[in-house]
Tab-separated table of C-alpha atoms in Angstrom:
chain	number	residue	atom	x	y	z
A	1	MET	CA	0.000	0.000	0.000
A	2	LYS	CA	1.328	3.407	-0.977
A	3	THR	CA	0.575	6.377	1.266
A	4	ILE	CA	1.491	9.902	0.213
A	5	ILE	CA	1.683	12.532	2.948
A	6	ILE	CA	1.581	16.224	2.063
A	7	GLY	CA	3.387	18.086	4.834
A	8	GLY	CA	6.280	17.107	7.061
A	9	SER	CA	5.387	18.580	10.437
A	10	ALA	CA	3.947	16.920	13.546
A	11	THR	CA	0.943	15.220	11.970
A	12	GLY	CA	2.588	14.177	8.719
A	13	MET	CA	5.728	12.694	10.220
A	14	GLY	CA	3.747	11.162	13.077
A	15	VAL	CA	1.649	9.288	10.522
A	16	ALA	CA	4.768	8.206	8.625
A	17	ALA	CA	6.529	6.915	11.724
A	18	LYS	CA	3.569	4.950	13.052
A	19	LEU	CA	2.627	3.478	9.684
A	20	LYS	CA	6.140	2.087	9.415
A	21	ARG	CA	5.914	0.663	12.924
A	22	LEU	CA	2.571	-0.956	12.151
A	23	ASP	CA	3.839	-2.505	8.926
A	24	PRO	CA	7.414	-2.004	7.675
A	25	LYS	CA	6.240	-2.978	4.181
A	26	ASN	CA	4.114	0.171	3.865
A	27	GLU	CA	5.363	2.458	1.099
A	28	ILE	CA	5.356	5.989	2.461
A	29	ILE	CA	6.265	9.167	0.598
A	30	VAL	CA	6.305	12.579	2.310
A	31	ILE	CA	6.281	15.747	0.218
A	32	GLN	CA	7.668	18.627	2.256
A	33	ASP	CA	8.163	22.250	1.193
A	34	LYS	CA	11.252	22.748	3.379
A	35	GLU	CA	14.701	21.206	3.716
A	36	TYR	CA	13.756	19.620	7.044
A	37	VAL	CA	10.843	17.825	8.712
A	38	SER	CA	9.533	17.484	12.287
A	39	LEU	CA	10.061	21.095	13.327
A	40	GLY	CA	9.207	21.821	16.949
A	41	ALA	CA	7.863	25.285	16.168
A	42	CYS	CA	6.793	25.841	19.778
A	43	GLY	CA	10.484	26.071	20.644
A	44	ILE	CA	11.193	29.049	18.370
A	45	PRO	CA	10.644	31.733	21.061
A	46	TYR	CA	12.977	29.834	23.400
A	47	PHE	CA	15.655	29.585	20.722
A	48	VAL	CA	15.357	33.349	20.180
A	49	GLY	CA	15.643	33.747	23.961
A	50	ASP	CA	18.966	31.847	24.102
A	51	ASN	CA	17.585	28.877	26.014
A	52	PHE	CA	19.622	26.845	23.503
A	53	SER	CA	22.022	27.914	20.767
A	54	ASN	CA	21.770	25.288	18.024
A	55	PRO	CA	18.694	25.774	15.810
A	56	GLU	CA	18.877	22.105	14.820
A	57	THR	CA	17.620	21.350	18.330
A	58	LEU	CA	14.222	22.437	16.987
A	59	ILE	CA	14.206	19.371	14.705
A	60	ALA	CA	12.742	16.366	16.520
A	61	ARG	CA	13.892	13.849	13.906
A	62	THR	CA	15.946	14.365	10.781
A	63	VAL	CA	15.083	13.436	7.215
A	64	GLU	CA	17.980	10.971	7.257
A	65	LYS	CA	16.570	9.157	10.292
A	66	PHE	CA	13.201	8.788	8.592
A	67	GLU	CA	14.798	7.545	5.401
A	68	GLU	CA	16.725	4.918	7.369
A	69	THR	CA	13.334	3.394	8.233
A	70	GLY	CA	12.234	3.381	4.600
A	71	VAL	CA	10.198	6.606	4.587
A	72	LYS	CA	10.943	8.585	1.418
A	73	VAL	CA	11.011	12.374	1.870
A	74	ILE	CA	10.817	14.681	-1.138
A	75	LYS	CA	12.255	17.949	0.238
A	76	ASN	CA	11.933	21.580	-0.830
A	77	THR	CA	8.919	20.717	-2.926
A	78	LYS	CA	5.426	22.161	-3.064
A	79	VAL	CA	2.454	20.173	-4.314
A	80	ASP	CA	0.878	21.902	-7.306
A	81	ASN	CA	-2.366	19.962	-7.553
A	82	VAL	CA	-4.197	16.831	-6.442
A	83	ASN	CA	-6.548	14.814	-8.626
A	84	PHE	CA	-8.669	13.050	-6.038
A	85	LYS	CA	-10.627	11.116	-8.660
A	86	ASN	CA	-7.502	9.557	-10.169
A	87	LYS	CA	-5.669	9.444	-6.822
A	88	GLU	CA	-2.738	11.432	-8.168
A	89	VAL	CA	-0.506	14.140	-6.684
A	90	PHE	CA	1.317	16.623	-8.944
A	91	PHE	CA	4.580	18.455	-8.141
A	92	ASN	CA	7.667	19.703	-10.035
A	93	ASN	CA	6.237	18.546	-13.383
A	94	GLU	CA	5.946	15.061	-11.912
A	95	SER	CA	3.102	13.044	-10.482
A	96	LEU	CA	2.618	10.121	-8.121
A	97	LYS	CA	-0.324	7.789	-7.611
A	98	TYR	CA	-1.481	6.914	-4.112
A	99	ASP	CA	-3.648	4.367	-2.349
A	100	LYS	CA	-4.096	6.618	0.686
A	101	LEU	CA	-3.458	10.336	0.954
A	102	VAL	CA	-2.776	12.301	4.150
A	103	ILE	CA	-3.099	16.093	4.142
A	104	ALA	CA	-0.982	17.535	6.943
A	105	VAL	CA	-0.157	21.001	5.627
A	106	GLY	CA	-0.479	22.747	8.983
A	107	SER	CA	-1.191	26.436	9.391
A	108	LYS	CA	0.264	29.685	8.120
A	109	PRO	CA	0.729	33.030	9.907
A	110	ILE	CA	-1.892	35.682	9.301
A	111	ILE	CA	-0.301	38.537	7.351
A	112	PRO	CA	-2.408	41.709	7.442
A	113	SER	CA	-2.858	43.880	4.372
A	114	THR	CA	-1.115	46.761	6.134
A	115	LYS	CA	0.849	49.148	3.938
A	116	ASN	CA	4.545	48.125	3.698
A	117	VAL	CA	3.961	44.868	5.561
A	118	ASN	CA	6.545	43.255	3.268
A	119	ALA	CA	9.373	45.363	4.661
A	120	ASN	CA	12.688	43.625	5.388
A	121	ASN	CA	12.495	43.758	9.169
A	122	ILE	CA	8.973	42.397	9.660
A	123	PHE	CA	8.987	38.776	10.803
A	124	THR	CA	6.655	35.890	11.577
A	125	VAL	CA	7.258	33.060	14.051
A	126	ASN	CA	6.656	29.979	11.951
A	127	SER	CA	9.844	28.332	10.732
A	128	LYS	CA	13.383	27.527	11.802
A	129	GLU	CA	14.541	30.256	9.432
A	130	ASP	CA	12.254	32.769	11.179
A	131	GLY	CA	13.878	31.965	14.493
A	132	ILE	CA	17.408	32.343	13.148
A	133	ILE	CA	16.646	35.671	11.454
A	134	ILE	CA	14.929	37.140	14.526
A	135	LYS	CA	17.670	35.985	16.861
A	136	ASN	CA	20.394	37.525	14.686
A	137	LYS	CA	18.487	40.746	14.055
A	138	ILE	CA	17.409	41.771	17.545
A	139	THR	CA	19.994	43.300	19.889
A	140	LYS	CA	19.993	45.176	23.169
A	141	GLU	CA	19.595	48.417	21.222
A	142	SER	CA	16.574	47.169	19.259
A	143	LYS	CA	13.131	48.708	19.473
A	144	VAL	CA	10.814	45.749	18.974
A	145	LEU	CA	7.133	45.979	18.104
A	146	ILE	CA	5.150	42.790	18.701
A	147	ILE	CA	1.737	42.753	17.044
A	148	GLY	CA	-0.655	40.420	18.841
A	149	SER	CA	-0.737	39.253	22.445
A	150	GLY	CA	-1.666	35.611	22.145
A	151	LEU	CA	0.411	32.732	23.452
A	152	ILE	CA	3.251	32.979	20.909
A	153	GLY	CA	3.331	36.774	21.135
A	154	LEU	CA	3.756	36.677	24.911
A	155	GLU	CA	6.404	33.957	24.709
A	156	MET	CA	8.327	36.158	22.274
A	157	VAL	CA	7.976	39.121	24.649
A	158	GLU	CA	9.392	37.161	27.577
A	159	ASN	CA	12.294	35.657	25.649
A	160	ILE	CA	13.329	38.856	23.871
A	161	TYR	CA	13.102	40.811	27.129
A	162	ASN	CA	15.165	38.269	29.098
A	163	SER	CA	17.871	37.662	26.505
A	164	LYS	CA	18.149	40.940	24.593
A	165	HIS	CA	16.818	43.512	27.090
A	166	SER	CA	15.366	45.330	24.093
A	167	LYS	CA	12.724	48.022	24.293
A	168	ILE	CA	9.419	46.251	23.575
A	169	THR	CA	5.994	47.535	22.585
A	170	ILE	CA	2.960	45.259	22.285
A	171	ILE	CA	-0.046	46.311	20.253
A	172	GLU	CA	-3.308	44.381	20.582
A	173	LYS	CA	-6.419	44.957	18.502
A	174	ALA	CA	-8.765	43.558	21.164
A	175	ASP	CA	-9.717	45.140	24.471
A	176	LYS	CA	-7.587	42.680	26.442
A	177	ILE	CA	-4.730	40.297	25.911
A	178	LEU	CA	-5.254	36.528	25.583
A	179	LYS	CA	-8.767	37.230	24.312
A	180	ASN	CA	-10.961	34.099	24.120
A	181	ILE	CA	-8.342	32.100	26.020
A	182	PHE	CA	-8.552	33.500	29.558
A	183	ASP	CA	-11.164	35.546	31.372
A	184	GLU	CA	-10.515	39.128	32.388
A	185	GLU	CA	-9.244	38.366	35.905
A	186	PHE	CA	-6.398	36.330	34.421
A	187	SER	CA	-5.677	38.720	31.568
A	188	ASP	CA	-5.352	41.472	34.167
A	189	LEU	CA	-2.620	39.499	35.952
A	190	VAL	CA	-0.635	39.276	32.732
A	191	GLU	CA	-1.154	42.948	31.947
A	192	ASN	CA	0.094	43.860	35.428
A	193	LYS	CA	3.212	41.804	34.764
A	194	ILE	CA	3.725	43.628	31.458
A	195	HIS	CA	3.557	46.980	33.240
A	196	ASP	CA	5.909	45.738	35.994
A	197	LYS	CA	8.523	45.070	33.313
A	198	ASN	CA	8.081	48.555	31.797
A	199	ILE	CA	6.898	47.043	28.547
A	200	THR	CA	4.504	49.271	26.609
A	201	LEU	CA	1.068	47.745	25.982
A	202	ILE	CA	-1.381	49.370	23.575
A	203	LYS	CA	-4.880	47.855	23.395
A	204	ASN	CA	-7.925	48.581	21.248
A	205	ASP	CA	-5.666	49.667	18.408
A	206	GLU	CA	-3.961	48.316	15.289
A	207	VAL	CA	-1.222	49.268	12.859
A	208	ILE	CA	-2.521	50.827	9.641
A	209	GLU	CA	0.833	51.631	8.031
A	210	PHE	CA	4.521	50.835	8.428
A	211	LEU	CA	6.861	53.707	7.623
A	212	VAL	CA	10.028	52.530	5.851
A	213	ASP	CA	13.383	54.039	4.885
A	214	ASN	CA	15.024	53.902	1.458
A	215	LYS	CA	16.258	50.360	2.172
A	216	ASN	CA	12.711	49.118	2.871
A	217	ASN	CA	13.304	48.777	6.596
A	218	VAL	CA	10.555	49.757	9.020
A	219	THR	CA	11.344	52.784	11.163
A	220	HIS	CA	7.886	53.525	12.618
A	221	ALA	CA	4.376	52.085	12.788
A	222	LYS	CA	1.289	54.286	12.561
A	223	THR	CA	-1.888	53.107	14.323
A	224	ARG	CA	-5.589	53.622	13.740
A	225	ASN	CA	-5.840	55.735	16.902
A	226	GLY	CA	-3.065	58.100	15.837
A	227	GLU	CA	-0.061	56.614	17.649
A	228	THR	CA	3.337	56.570	15.940
A	229	ILE	CA	5.566	53.827	17.334
A	230	GLU	CA	9.305	53.859	16.715
A	231	CYS	CA	10.565	50.379	15.876
A	232	ASP	CA	13.355	48.629	13.987
A	233	SER	CA	11.990	45.087	14.276
A	234	VAL	CA	8.385	43.963	13.973
A	235	ILE	CA	7.083	40.525	14.902
A	236	LEU	CA	3.674	39.527	13.557
A	237	SER	CA	1.909	37.276	16.028
A	238	ILE	CA	-1.693	37.924	15.059
A	239	GLY	CA	-2.587	34.273	14.724
A	240	VAL	CA	-2.676	31.550	12.099
A	241	LEU	CA	-5.038	30.066	9.529
A	242	PRO	CA	-5.138	26.606	7.915
A	243	ASN	CA	-2.608	26.392	5.097
A	244	THR	CA	-5.131	24.938	2.644
A	245	GLN	CA	-5.293	27.350	-0.288
A	246	LEU	CA	-4.126	24.510	-2.567
A	247	PHE	CA	-7.461	22.741	-2.091
A	248	LYS	CA	-9.897	25.645	-2.297
A	249	LYS	CA	-10.912	24.865	-5.889
A	250	THR	CA	-11.350	21.147	-5.275
A	251	ASN	CA	-14.349	19.229	-3.903
A	252	LEU	CA	-12.652	18.809	-0.536
A	253	GLU	CA	-15.102	20.090	2.086
A	254	MET	CA	-13.784	22.976	4.169
A	255	GLU	CA	-14.968	25.408	6.837
A	256	LEU	CA	-15.232	29.150	6.184
A	257	ASN	CA	-11.752	29.664	7.674
A	258	GLY	CA	-10.269	27.132	5.248
A	259	ALA	CA	-10.051	24.277	7.735
A	260	ILE	CA	-10.618	20.856	6.186
A	261	LYS	CA	-13.680	19.063	7.541
A	262	ILE	CA	-12.922	15.649	8.997
A	263	ASN	CA	-14.942	13.059	10.901
A	264	GLN	CA	-13.976	11.274	14.105
A	265	TYR	CA	-11.715	8.929	12.089
A	266	CYS	CA	-9.847	11.900	10.575
A	267	GLU	CA	-11.369	11.052	7.199
A	268	THR	CA	-12.321	13.818	4.784
A	269	ASN	CA	-15.378	13.720	2.540
A	270	ILE	CA	-13.206	12.121	-0.173
A	271	ALA	CA	-12.533	8.391	-0.014
A	272	ASP	CA	-9.011	7.362	1.110
A	273	VAL	CA	-8.082	10.951	1.970
A	274	PHE	CA	-7.249	11.765	5.595
A	275	ALA	CA	-6.282	15.017	7.269
A	276	GLY	CA	-5.144	16.140	10.704
A	277	GLY	CA	-3.518	18.883	12.744
A	278	ASP	CA	-3.699	22.645	12.257
A	279	CYS	CA	-5.250	22.410	8.783
A	280	CYS	CA	-8.453	20.746	10.041
A	281	SER	CA	-11.584	21.457	11.993
A	282	SER	CA	-12.010	18.925	14.764
A	283	LEU	CA	-14.585	18.006	17.337
A	284	SER	CA	-14.620	19.729	20.682
A	285	PHE	CA	-14.879	17.105	23.410
A	286	LEU	CA	-17.648	18.588	25.532
A	287	TYR	CA	-20.344	19.701	23.101
A	288	LYS	CA	-19.128	18.101	19.842
A	289	ASN	CA	-19.001	21.487	18.131
A	290	THR	CA	-16.288	21.878	15.514
A	291	LYS	CA	-13.274	24.143	15.893
A	292	THR	CA	-9.683	24.343	14.726
A	293	PHE	CA	-7.203	23.495	17.472
A	294	TYR	CA	-3.826	25.003	16.672
A	295	LEU	CA	-2.128	22.756	19.212
A	296	ALA	CA	0.746	20.305	18.817
A	297	THR	CA	-0.942	17.924	21.257
A	298	ILE	CA	-3.950	17.558	18.953
A	299	ALA	CA	-1.703	17.117	15.900
A	300	HIS	CA	0.185	14.256	17.539
A	301	LYS	CA	-3.004	12.480	18.620
A	302	GLN	CA	-4.542	12.739	15.179
A	303	ALA	CA	-1.358	11.385	13.578
A	304	LYS	CA	-1.750	8.151	15.537
A	305	ILE	CA	-5.435	7.943	14.673
A	306	ILE	CA	-4.787	8.424	10.947
A	307	ALA	CA	-2.079	5.766	10.906
A	308	ASP	CA	-4.300	3.292	12.757
A	309	ASN	CA	-7.188	3.869	10.363
A	310	ILE	CA	-5.021	3.575	7.266
A	311	ASN	CA	-3.657	0.308	8.624
A	312	GLN	CA	-7.093	-0.988	9.655
A	313	SER	CA	-10.223	0.924	8.652
A	314	LYS	CA	-12.050	2.757	11.445
A	315	SER	CA	-9.995	1.141	14.204
A	316	ASN	CA	-9.424	4.381	16.141
A	317	GLN	CA	-11.234	7.692	16.532
A	318	PHE	CA	-10.554	11.183	17.795
A	319	MET	CA	-12.679	11.881	20.861
A	320	GLY	CA	-12.343	15.655	20.748
A	321	GLY	CA	-10.256	18.428	22.242
A	322	LEU	CA	-10.531	20.752	25.211
A	323	GLY	CA	-8.075	23.409	24.062
A	324	THR	CA	-5.933	22.743	27.120
A	325	THR	CA	-3.200	25.371	27.281
A	326	ILE	CA	-0.386	26.303	29.633
A	327	ILE	CA	1.992	29.266	29.440
A	328	ARG	CA	4.760	30.869	31.463
A	329	PHE	CA	5.118	34.630	31.331
A	330	PHE	CA	8.157	35.596	33.365
A	331	ASP	CA	7.414	34.174	36.834
A	332	LEU	CA	3.657	34.090	36.244
A	333	GLU	CA	2.147	30.816	35.039
A	334	LEU	CA	-1.313	30.280	33.573
A	335	ALA	CA	-3.257	27.217	32.465
A	336	ARG	CA	-6.747	26.618	31.133
A	337	SER	CA	-8.974	23.934	29.652
A	338	GLY	CA	-12.510	23.624	28.301
A	339	GLU	CA	-14.894	25.776	26.317
A	340	ASN	CA	-14.321	29.518	26.269
A	341	ARG	CA	-16.581	32.360	27.331
A	342	THR	CA	-17.599	33.295	23.782
A	343	PHE	CA	-18.908	29.792	23.049
A	344	MET	CA	-20.876	29.661	26.307
A	345	GLU	CA	-22.516	33.003	25.606
A	346	ASN	CA	-23.285	32.204	21.971
A	347	GLN	CA	-24.859	28.877	22.925
A	348	LYS	CA	-26.679	30.457	25.881
A	349	ILE	CA	-25.340	27.818	28.244
A	350	LYS	CA	-26.525	28.468	31.792
A	351	THR	CA	-23.565	28.238	34.103
A	352	ARG	CA	-22.373	28.911	37.595
A	353	GLU	CA	-18.788	29.730	38.423
A	354	ILE	CA	-16.438	30.437	41.251
A	355	LEU	CA	-13.191	32.391	41.390
A	356	ILE	CA	-10.924	31.618	44.331
A	357	LYS	CA	-7.722	33.344	45.360
A	358	ASP	CA	-5.673	31.318	47.827
A	359	LYS	CA	-2.070	30.249	48.477
A	360	ASP	CA	-0.122	27.534	46.721
A	361	HIS	CA	1.280	25.912	49.871
A	362	THR	CA	1.638	26.350	53.623
A	363	ASN	CA	2.854	29.616	55.082
A	364	TYR	CA	5.706	28.035	57.061
A	365	VAL	CA	7.462	26.840	53.918
A	366	SER	CA	9.335	29.608	52.129
A	367	ASN	CA	8.259	31.207	48.856
A	368	GLN	CA	4.521	30.878	49.364
A	369	LYS	CA	2.691	32.586	46.502
A	370	ASP	CA	-0.827	33.535	45.474
A	371	LEU	CA	-2.851	31.061	43.434
A	372	TRP	CA	-6.021	31.798	41.461
A	373	LEU	CA	-8.556	29.229	40.293
A	374	LYS	CA	-11.771	29.650	38.328
A	375	ILE	CA	-14.143	26.749	37.679
A	376	ILE	CA	-17.221	27.056	35.451
A	377	VAL	CA	-20.011	24.452	35.602
A	378	ASP	CA	-22.827	23.774	33.137
A	379	ASN	CA	-25.967	23.974	35.263
A	380	ASN	CA	-27.845	21.604	32.974
A	381	THR	CA	-25.340	18.748	33.211
A	382	ASN	CA	-23.697	19.783	36.510
A	383	GLU	CA	-20.336	19.086	34.861
A	384	ILE	CA	-17.208	21.247	34.776
A	385	ILE	CA	-16.782	22.851	31.352
A	386	ASN	CA	-13.963	25.335	31.975
A	387	VAL	CA	-11.068	25.753	34.393
A	388	GLN	CA	-8.481	28.539	34.592
A	389	LEU	CA	-5.452	28.812	36.869
A	390	ALA	CA	-2.775	31.400	37.558
A	391	GLY	CA	0.107	31.186	39.982
A	392	LYS	CA	3.830	30.599	40.388
A	393	ASN	CA	6.186	27.789	41.423
A	394	LYS	CA	4.509	25.386	38.948
A	395	SER	CA	1.385	25.426	41.123
A	396	VAL	CA	-0.760	25.608	37.974
A	397	LEU	CA	0.170	21.997	37.230
A	398	ARG	CA	-3.027	21.289	39.145
A	399	ILE	CA	-4.475	21.650	35.635
A	400	TYR	CA	-3.679	17.961	35.042
A	401	GLY	CA	-6.109	16.841	37.722
A	402	LEU	CA	-8.743	19.376	36.681
A	403	VAL	CA	-8.590	18.247	33.045
A	404	SER	CA	-9.246	14.699	34.255
A	405	LEU	CA	-12.391	15.911	36.025
A	406	ILE	CA	-13.620	17.555	32.813
A	407	TRP	CA	-12.703	14.560	30.650
A	408	SER	CA	-14.469	12.059	32.908
A	409	ARG	CA	-17.588	14.281	33.051
A	410	VAL	CA	-17.941	13.884	36.805
A	411	LYS	CA	-20.812	15.655	38.556
A	412	VAL	CA	-20.010	18.507	40.908
A	413	ASP	CA	-21.488	17.192	44.139
A	414	HIS	CA	-20.502	16.453	47.719
A	415	SER	CA	-18.767	13.263	46.676
A	416	LEU	CA	-16.458	15.176	44.337
A	417	GLU	CA	-15.920	17.771	47.060
A	418	GLN	CA	-14.174	15.016	49.039
A	419	ILE	CA	-11.748	14.095	46.250
A	420	ASP	CA	-8.582	12.754	47.862
A	421	LEU	CA	-5.949	15.257	46.741
A	422	PRO	CA	-2.361	15.047	48.048
A	423	TYR	CA	-1.032	17.277	50.788
A	424	SER	CA	2.498	18.183	51.783
A	425	PRO	CA	3.646	21.585	53.120
A	426	PRO	CA	5.956	22.448	50.172
A	427	PHE	CA	3.238	21.678	47.610
A	428	SER	CA	-0.213	22.437	48.978
A	429	ARG	CA	-2.393	23.109	51.973
A	430	THR	CA	-4.573	20.617	53.837
A	431	THR	CA	-7.622	22.112	52.146
A	432	ASP	CA	-6.476	22.767	48.613
A	433	ILE	CA	-7.815	25.551	46.422
A	434	ILE	CA	-9.605	22.876	44.379
A	435	HIS	CA	-11.458	21.677	47.506
A	436	ILE	CA	-12.453	25.251	48.332
A	437	ALA	CA	-13.806	25.872	44.838
A	438	LEU	CA	-15.750	22.596	44.685
A	439	SER	CA	-17.266	23.218	48.110
A	440	LYS	CA	-18.534	26.641	47.113
A	441	LEU	CA	-19.904	25.327	43.811
A	442	CYS	CA	-21.835	22.635	45.681
A	443	LYS	CA	-23.396	25.240	47.945
A	444	GLU	CA	-24.507	27.299	44.946
A	445	ARG	CA	-26.274	24.336	43.334
């Protein structure tokens, strides 16, 4: 059986590796538009921040290692077209027939139509090359403008600040940072940290024009509200979209944002064609609504599911995602899981919630810090549908236990209130913040 995989990132190479493990006789061909495969793109901010010096560390597994197992990788090549009817992929004036096709093209950075956005010193955070260029460009004297305050944007802020000590300005179009990821109480904590570091934060505004010199380098950014920001490096971190423009004129079913529609088996609407990762819309675990999860964890899971189902039809299925996320921003740590506020409001889900501020461990052990926890419960099902945490000292790793409560759909009642959590003075208190929150939610029932 011949399987062609378009895209050599987490999903694509995960499928290739597992298919070979399941049956070494499988013929697998990966078509990749770069020199390398298996890029750990989440590590780019930390490479820029000098957490490690060799950019090859970002590569989880080399092309040569895959080829040693019998996986053929066609590098530096873009697919021009796919004929789904004839099961044929076209590239470089060549074509290949397939038995099974996997689309794993990932996502691409959103590039706004701002005037002069193609200037030399405007960067995205998407490839190994991006990381190398940014790291070499930014110095202690740099004036860096970061557009967007999502997860990657904030990771870039932290790493550039810590390693380069550059002057940093963040501009965010929304009224708060981490919009649709965390509620206001948690966004406020991050904004306070930004101000503590003397980093400029501009909200409710956007760049409408980049001013460039005669070498096409940005010198200033003009905003809709009349600000003029001096800058010599600009990092676009507005977000990403599925990288699926190749398929827009085919009969492959896609969402309005370009995400490929797949079922629980990661099958598309076309026979023998699978898709997974950032280029797809997937099921949300709790309400089975569809959304695009731009998360490496989802990509890896779907790779295993695709390989299983190619090897044996409908033998494995994707159960859905929760959008579980964790981030460090200087010494502040945040984690969240479950449906977001916008979805709850749009679906008119009746909820009750509790926000608790407590301490992460006992007062007689040094370095005790504040810990915040929010739990949101669906009143109809009496199940937890959202949790958010903020703290320090890795105290937000409580998210692992809270995700398990969401995943198992346990009812919030007096039995759950007695959940047997661990206690030790350096880690927690005898009545943990989770116990406090559950107790109050039971009383509000």
